[in-house]
Amino acid sequence: MKPARRALLIPIIIVAVCLFAIGLNGGTDDTALATPSPTSAAVATASPTLEPTPTPTAEPTPTPTPSPTAKSTPSPTAEPTSAPTAEPTPEATTEPTADPTPVPTADSTPAPTEEPVTYIKGYPSNTEVYVSQSSHKIHLRSNCSGMKNYTTMTLGEAESRGYEYCSNCFN
């Protein structure tokens, strides 16, 4: 047999063996194998030769890759595991610490006391007023009587300094 014919014959035999193994129906029916139908390809008949012809070995068919399955979440165990904890657990000691931690008490910080608000001419003493630098009068509006130069302070401060009241603002 010529080497070129032998090269063509080996793939044909491999295909025939594979088709026979999986069946002509596509391998869907595992119980029965289909009978191969004759093909139009020329099949060589064996004739005695001086050197033995190598027997083709069937190539292994690939095994299908298993599809992934959903993993179940492990249920919690009742017994503790030996895994380390995030924070160390404090251990009780018999020796006192260098600086004991103060224990807060209910009345540790006194409540802020509000100063009583006094009223002057009907206005709270913490009302912001404007004192004219030229006439030294107390005004409630910064633009009263065309005033341009003034000092800002509270009504209580202005009265304690002895300034007079504007007749337009405090009427």
PDB file of C-alpha atoms in Angstrom:
ATOM      1  CA  MET A   1       0.000   0.000   0.000  1.00  0.00           C
ATOM      2  CA  LYS A   2       1.270   3.436  -0.866  1.00  0.00           C
ATOM      3  CA  PRO A   3       2.074   5.823   2.007  1.00  0.00           C
ATOM      4  CA  ALA A   4      -0.354   8.462   0.652  1.00  0.00           C
ATOM      5  CA  ARG A   5      -3.256   6.005   0.699  1.00  0.00           C
ATOM      6  CA  ARG A   6      -2.301   4.869   4.186  1.00  0.00           C
ATOM      7  CA  ALA A   7      -2.384   8.495   5.377  1.00  0.00           C
ATOM      8  CA  LEU A   8      -5.937   8.859   4.024  1.00  0.00           C
ATOM      9  CA  LEU A   9      -7.096   5.554   5.398  1.00  0.00           C
ATOM     10  CA  ILE A  10      -6.153   6.240   9.039  1.00  0.00           C
ATOM     11  CA  PRO A  11      -8.435   9.303   9.478  1.00  0.00           C
ATOM     12  CA  ILE A  12     -11.313   7.487   7.774  1.00  0.00           C
ATOM     13  CA  ILE A  13     -10.973   4.564  10.161  1.00  0.00           C
ATOM     14  CA  ILE A  14     -10.811   6.894  13.164  1.00  0.00           C
ATOM     15  CA  VAL A  15     -13.986   8.691  12.058  1.00  0.00           C
ATOM     16  CA  ALA A  16     -15.751   5.376  11.490  1.00  0.00           C
ATOM     17  CA  VAL A  17     -14.789   4.100  14.951  1.00  0.00           C
ATOM     18  CA  CYS A  18     -15.951   7.332  16.580  1.00  0.00           C
ATOM     19  CA  LEU A  19     -19.279   7.287  14.733  1.00  0.00           C
ATOM     20  CA  PHE A  20     -19.824   3.702  15.705  1.00  0.00           C
ATOM     21  CA  ALA A  21     -18.997   4.485  19.338  1.00  0.00           C
ATOM     22  CA  ILE A  22     -21.442   7.366  19.685  1.00  0.00           C
ATOM     23  CA  GLY A  23     -23.977   6.031  17.220  1.00  0.00           C
ATOM     24  CA  LEU A  24     -25.316   7.706  14.121  1.00  0.00           C
ATOM     25  CA  ASN A  25     -28.278   9.190  15.979  1.00  0.00           C
ATOM     26  CA  GLY A  26     -26.057  11.713  17.753  1.00  0.00           C
ATOM     27  CA  GLY A  27     -25.564   9.698  20.879  1.00  0.00           C
ATOM     28  CA  THR A  28     -28.975  10.551  22.326  1.00  0.00           C
ATOM     29  CA  ASP A  29     -30.153   6.963  22.582  1.00  0.00           C
ATOM     30  CA  ASP A  30     -27.816   5.115  24.927  1.00  0.00           C
ATOM     31  CA  THR A  31     -29.644   1.795  24.780  1.00  0.00           C
ATOM     32  CA  ALA A  32     -29.201   0.921  21.130  1.00  0.00           C
ATOM     33  CA  LEU A  33     -26.458   1.648  18.668  1.00  0.00           C
ATOM     34  CA  ALA A  34     -27.445   2.633  15.170  1.00  0.00           C
ATOM     35  CA  THR A  35     -26.231   0.549  12.273  1.00  0.00           C
ATOM     36  CA  PRO A  36     -23.870   2.562  10.115  1.00  0.00           C
ATOM     37  CA  SER A  37     -25.096   3.121   6.581  1.00  0.00           C
ATOM     38  CA  PRO A  38     -22.735   2.494   3.671  1.00  0.00           C
ATOM     39  CA  THR A  39     -20.768   5.506   2.498  1.00  0.00           C
ATOM     40  CA  SER A  40     -19.544   6.323  -0.952  1.00  0.00           C
ATOM     41  CA  ALA A  41     -15.926   6.413   0.204  1.00  0.00           C
ATOM     42  CA  ALA A  42     -13.729   3.654  -1.174  1.00  0.00           C
ATOM     43  CA  VAL A  43     -12.735   1.150   1.449  1.00  0.00           C
ATOM     44  CA  ALA A  44      -9.532  -0.724   0.850  1.00  0.00           C
ATOM     45  CA  THR A  45      -9.532  -4.436   1.400  1.00  0.00           C
ATOM     46  CA  ALA A  46      -6.754  -5.954   3.314  1.00  0.00           C
ATOM     47  CA  SER A  47      -4.187  -7.877   1.335  1.00  0.00           C
ATOM     48  CA  PRO A  48      -1.207  -9.726   2.729  1.00  0.00           C
ATOM     49  CA  THR A  49       1.926  -7.586   2.978  1.00  0.00           C
ATOM     50  CA  LEU A  50       5.438  -8.200   4.110  1.00  0.00           C
ATOM     51  CA  GLU A  51       5.412  -5.593   6.853  1.00  0.00           C
ATOM     52  CA  PRO A  52       2.629  -5.423   9.344  1.00  0.00           C
ATOM     53  CA  THR A  53       0.259  -2.458   9.109  1.00  0.00           C
ATOM     54  CA  PRO A  54      -0.008  -0.411  12.230  1.00  0.00           C
ATOM     55  CA  THR A  55      -3.352  -0.561  13.960  1.00  0.00           C
ATOM     56  CA  PRO A  56      -4.795   2.865  14.545  1.00  0.00           C
ATOM     57  CA  THR A  57      -5.452   3.722  18.150  1.00  0.00           C
ATOM     58  CA  ALA A  58      -8.693   5.375  18.972  1.00  0.00           C
ATOM     59  CA  GLU A  59      -8.335   8.870  20.327  1.00  0.00           C
ATOM     60  CA  PRO A  60     -10.022   9.365  23.642  1.00  0.00           C
ATOM     61  CA  THR A  61     -13.241  11.323  23.494  1.00  0.00           C
ATOM     62  CA  PRO A  62     -13.303  14.407  25.647  1.00  0.00           C
ATOM     63  CA  THR A  63     -15.370  14.118  28.790  1.00  0.00           C
ATOM     64  CA  PRO A  64     -17.953  16.836  29.261  1.00  0.00           C
ATOM     65  CA  THR A  65     -17.147  19.509  31.820  1.00  0.00           C
ATOM     66  CA  PRO A  66     -19.501  19.276  34.789  1.00  0.00           C
ATOM     67  CA  SER A  67     -21.809  22.269  35.158  1.00  0.00           C
ATOM     68  CA  PRO A  68     -21.396  24.274  38.369  1.00  0.00           C
ATOM     69  CA  THR A  69     -23.879  23.614  41.116  1.00  0.00           C
ATOM     70  CA  ALA A  70     -25.026  25.992  43.817  1.00  0.00           C
ATOM     71  CA  LYS A  71     -23.069  25.620  47.044  1.00  0.00           C
ATOM     72  CA  SER A  72     -25.108  25.457  50.169  1.00  0.00           C
ATOM     73  CA  THR A  73     -24.272  27.892  52.931  1.00  0.00           C
ATOM     74  CA  PRO A  74     -22.902  26.060  55.944  1.00  0.00           C
ATOM     75  CA  SER A  75     -25.229  26.238  58.904  1.00  0.00           C
ATOM     76  CA  PRO A  76     -23.821  27.701  62.141  1.00  0.00           C
ATOM     77  CA  THR A  77     -22.512  25.234  64.650  1.00  0.00           C
ATOM     78  CA  ALA A  78     -23.508  25.209  68.273  1.00  0.00           C
ATOM     79  CA  GLU A  79     -19.984  24.512  69.450  1.00  0.00           C
ATOM     80  CA  PRO A  80     -17.333  27.249  69.370  1.00  0.00           C
ATOM     81  CA  THR A  81     -14.583  26.977  66.789  1.00  0.00           C
ATOM     82  CA  SER A  82     -10.880  27.497  67.341  1.00  0.00           C
ATOM     83  CA  ALA A  83     -10.792  30.485  64.952  1.00  0.00           C
ATOM     84  CA  PRO A  84      -9.219  33.625  66.487  1.00  0.00           C
ATOM     85  CA  THR A  85     -11.499  36.443  67.567  1.00  0.00           C
ATOM     86  CA  ALA A  86     -11.257  40.003  66.272  1.00  0.00           C
ATOM     87  CA  GLU A  87     -10.513  41.486  69.716  1.00  0.00           C
ATOM     88  CA  PRO A  88      -8.819  39.818  72.657  1.00  0.00           C
ATOM     89  CA  THR A  89     -11.039  39.123  75.626  1.00  0.00           C
ATOM     90  CA  PRO A  90      -9.942  40.973  78.788  1.00  0.00           C
ATOM     91  CA  GLU A  91      -8.896  38.786  81.666  1.00  0.00           C
ATOM     92  CA  ALA A  92      -9.639  39.681  85.285  1.00  0.00           C
ATOM     93  CA  THR A  93      -6.607  40.521  87.411  1.00  0.00           C
ATOM     94  CA  THR A  94      -6.264  40.845  91.154  1.00  0.00           C
ATOM     95  CA  GLU A  95      -3.867  43.802  90.941  1.00  0.00           C
ATOM     96  CA  PRO A  96      -5.385  47.293  90.680  1.00  0.00           C
ATOM     97  CA  THR A  97      -4.649  49.391  87.627  1.00  0.00           C
ATOM     98  CA  ALA A  98      -2.362  52.419  87.880  1.00  0.00           C
ATOM     99  CA  ASP A  99      -5.144  54.948  87.206  1.00  0.00           C
ATOM    100  CA  PRO A 100      -8.629  53.628  87.932  1.00  0.00           C
ATOM    101  CA  THR A 101     -11.300  54.710  85.498  1.00  0.00           C
ATOM    102  CA  PRO A 102     -13.633  57.271  87.093  1.00  0.00           C
ATOM    103  CA  VAL A 103     -17.251  56.218  87.298  1.00  0.00           C
ATOM    104  CA  PRO A 104     -19.605  58.905  86.008  1.00  0.00           C
ATOM    105  CA  THR A 105     -22.191  60.134  88.459  1.00  0.00           C
ATOM    106  CA  ALA A 106     -25.593  61.574  87.831  1.00  0.00           C
ATOM    107  CA  ASP A 107     -24.621  65.121  88.942  1.00  0.00           C
ATOM    108  CA  SER A 108     -20.993  65.198  87.809  1.00  0.00           C
ATOM    109  CA  THR A 109     -21.468  68.290  85.598  1.00  0.00           C
ATOM    110  CA  PRO A 110     -23.559  71.147  86.902  1.00  0.00           C
ATOM    111  CA  ALA A 111     -26.274  72.322  84.576  1.00  0.00           C
ATOM    112  CA  PRO A 112     -25.570  75.726  83.045  1.00  0.00           C
ATOM    113  CA  THR A 113     -27.432  78.465  84.812  1.00  0.00           C
ATOM    114  CA  GLU A 114     -29.205  80.969  82.672  1.00  0.00           C
ATOM    115  CA  GLU A 115     -28.750  84.548  83.669  1.00  0.00           C
ATOM    116  CA  PRO A 116     -32.051  86.240  84.142  1.00  0.00           C
ATOM    117  CA  VAL A 117     -32.881  88.547  81.264  1.00  0.00           C
ATOM    118  CA  THR A 118     -33.717  92.043  82.333  1.00  0.00           C
ATOM    119  CA  TYR A 119     -35.749  94.414  80.215  1.00  0.00           C
ATOM    120  CA  ILE A 120     -34.823  98.025  79.580  1.00  0.00           C
ATOM    121  CA  LYS A 121     -37.457 100.282  78.034  1.00  0.00           C
ATOM    122  CA  GLY A 122     -39.356  97.128  76.949  1.00  0.00           C
ATOM    123  CA  TYR A 123     -36.363  95.471  75.234  1.00  0.00           C
ATOM    124  CA  PRO A 124     -34.178  92.601  76.549  1.00  0.00           C
ATOM    125  CA  SER A 125     -30.842  93.782  77.953  1.00  0.00           C
ATOM    126  CA  ASN A 126     -28.944  91.569  75.451  1.00  0.00           C
ATOM    127  CA  THR A 127     -30.471  93.371  72.421  1.00  0.00           C
ATOM    128  CA  GLU A 128     -27.827  94.679  70.000  1.00  0.00           C
ATOM    129  CA  VAL A 129     -27.898  98.487  69.776  1.00  0.00           C
ATOM    130  CA  TYR A 130     -25.901 101.170  67.968  1.00  0.00           C
ATOM    131  CA  VAL A 131     -24.328 104.107  69.824  1.00  0.00           C
ATOM    132  CA  SER A 132     -23.620 107.194  67.754  1.00  0.00           C
ATOM    133  CA  GLN A 133     -20.003 108.361  68.089  1.00  0.00           C
ATOM    134  CA  SER A 134     -20.954 112.025  67.718  1.00  0.00           C
ATOM    135  CA  SER A 135     -24.079 112.345  69.908  1.00  0.00           C
ATOM    136  CA  HIS A 136     -23.517 109.280  72.144  1.00  0.00           C
ATOM    137  CA  LYS A 137     -27.180 108.237  71.870  1.00  0.00           C
ATOM    138  CA  ILE A 138     -28.487 104.642  71.852  1.00  0.00           C
ATOM    139  CA  HIS A 139     -30.237 103.607  68.593  1.00  0.00           C
ATOM    140  CA  LEU A 140     -32.101 100.411  67.625  1.00  0.00           C
ATOM    141  CA  ARG A 141     -31.442 100.917  63.865  1.00  0.00           C
ATOM    142  CA  SER A 142     -27.977 101.534  62.376  1.00  0.00           C
ATOM    143  CA  ASN A 143     -29.335 104.062  59.867  1.00  0.00           C
ATOM    144  CA  CYS A 144     -31.479 106.111  62.280  1.00  0.00           C
ATOM    145  CA  SER A 145     -31.316 109.886  61.529  1.00  0.00           C
ATOM    146  CA  GLY A 146     -28.642 109.320  58.858  1.00  0.00           C
ATOM    147  CA  MET A 147     -26.135 107.971  61.396  1.00  0.00           C
ATOM    148  CA  LYS A 148     -22.832 106.885  59.759  1.00  0.00           C
ATOM    149  CA  ASN A 149     -20.301 106.342  62.565  1.00  0.00           C
ATOM    150  CA  TYR A 150     -21.452 104.112  65.386  1.00  0.00           C
ATOM    151  CA  THR A 151     -20.307 101.483  67.873  1.00  0.00           C
ATOM    152  CA  THR A 152     -22.194  98.199  68.363  1.00  0.00           C
ATOM    153  CA  MET A 153     -22.895  96.842  71.890  1.00  0.00           C
ATOM    154  CA  THR A 154     -25.738  95.398  73.958  1.00  0.00           C
ATOM    155  CA  LEU A 155     -28.486  97.532  75.423  1.00  0.00           C
ATOM    156  CA  GLY A 156     -27.337  96.609  78.946  1.00  0.00           C
ATOM    157  CA  GLU A 157     -23.758  97.796  78.231  1.00  0.00           C
ATOM    158  CA  ALA A 158     -24.970 101.052  76.673  1.00  0.00           C
ATOM    159  CA  GLU A 159     -27.153 101.891  79.673  1.00  0.00           C
ATOM    160  CA  SER A 160     -24.420 100.999  82.164  1.00  0.00           C
ATOM    161  CA  ARG A 161     -22.117 103.475  80.372  1.00  0.00           C
ATOM    162  CA  GLY A 162     -24.689 106.203  80.782  1.00  0.00           C
ATOM    163  CA  TYR A 163     -25.630 106.872  77.142  1.00  0.00           C
ATOM    164  CA  GLU A 164     -28.937 108.610  76.364  1.00  0.00           C
ATOM    165  CA  TYR A 165     -31.762 107.027  74.351  1.00  0.00           C
ATOM    166  CA  CYS A 166     -32.728 108.189  70.860  1.00  0.00           C
ATOM    167  CA  SER A 167     -36.205 109.685  70.939  1.00  0.00           C
ATOM    168  CA  ASN A 168     -37.008 108.241  67.469  1.00  0.00           C
ATOM    169  CA  CYS A 169     -36.005 104.634  68.339  1.00  0.00           C
ATOM    170  CA  PHE A 170     -37.262 104.526  71.963  1.00  0.00           C
ATOM    171  CA  ASN A 171     -40.550 106.406  71.734  1.00  0.00           C
TER     172      ASN A 171
END
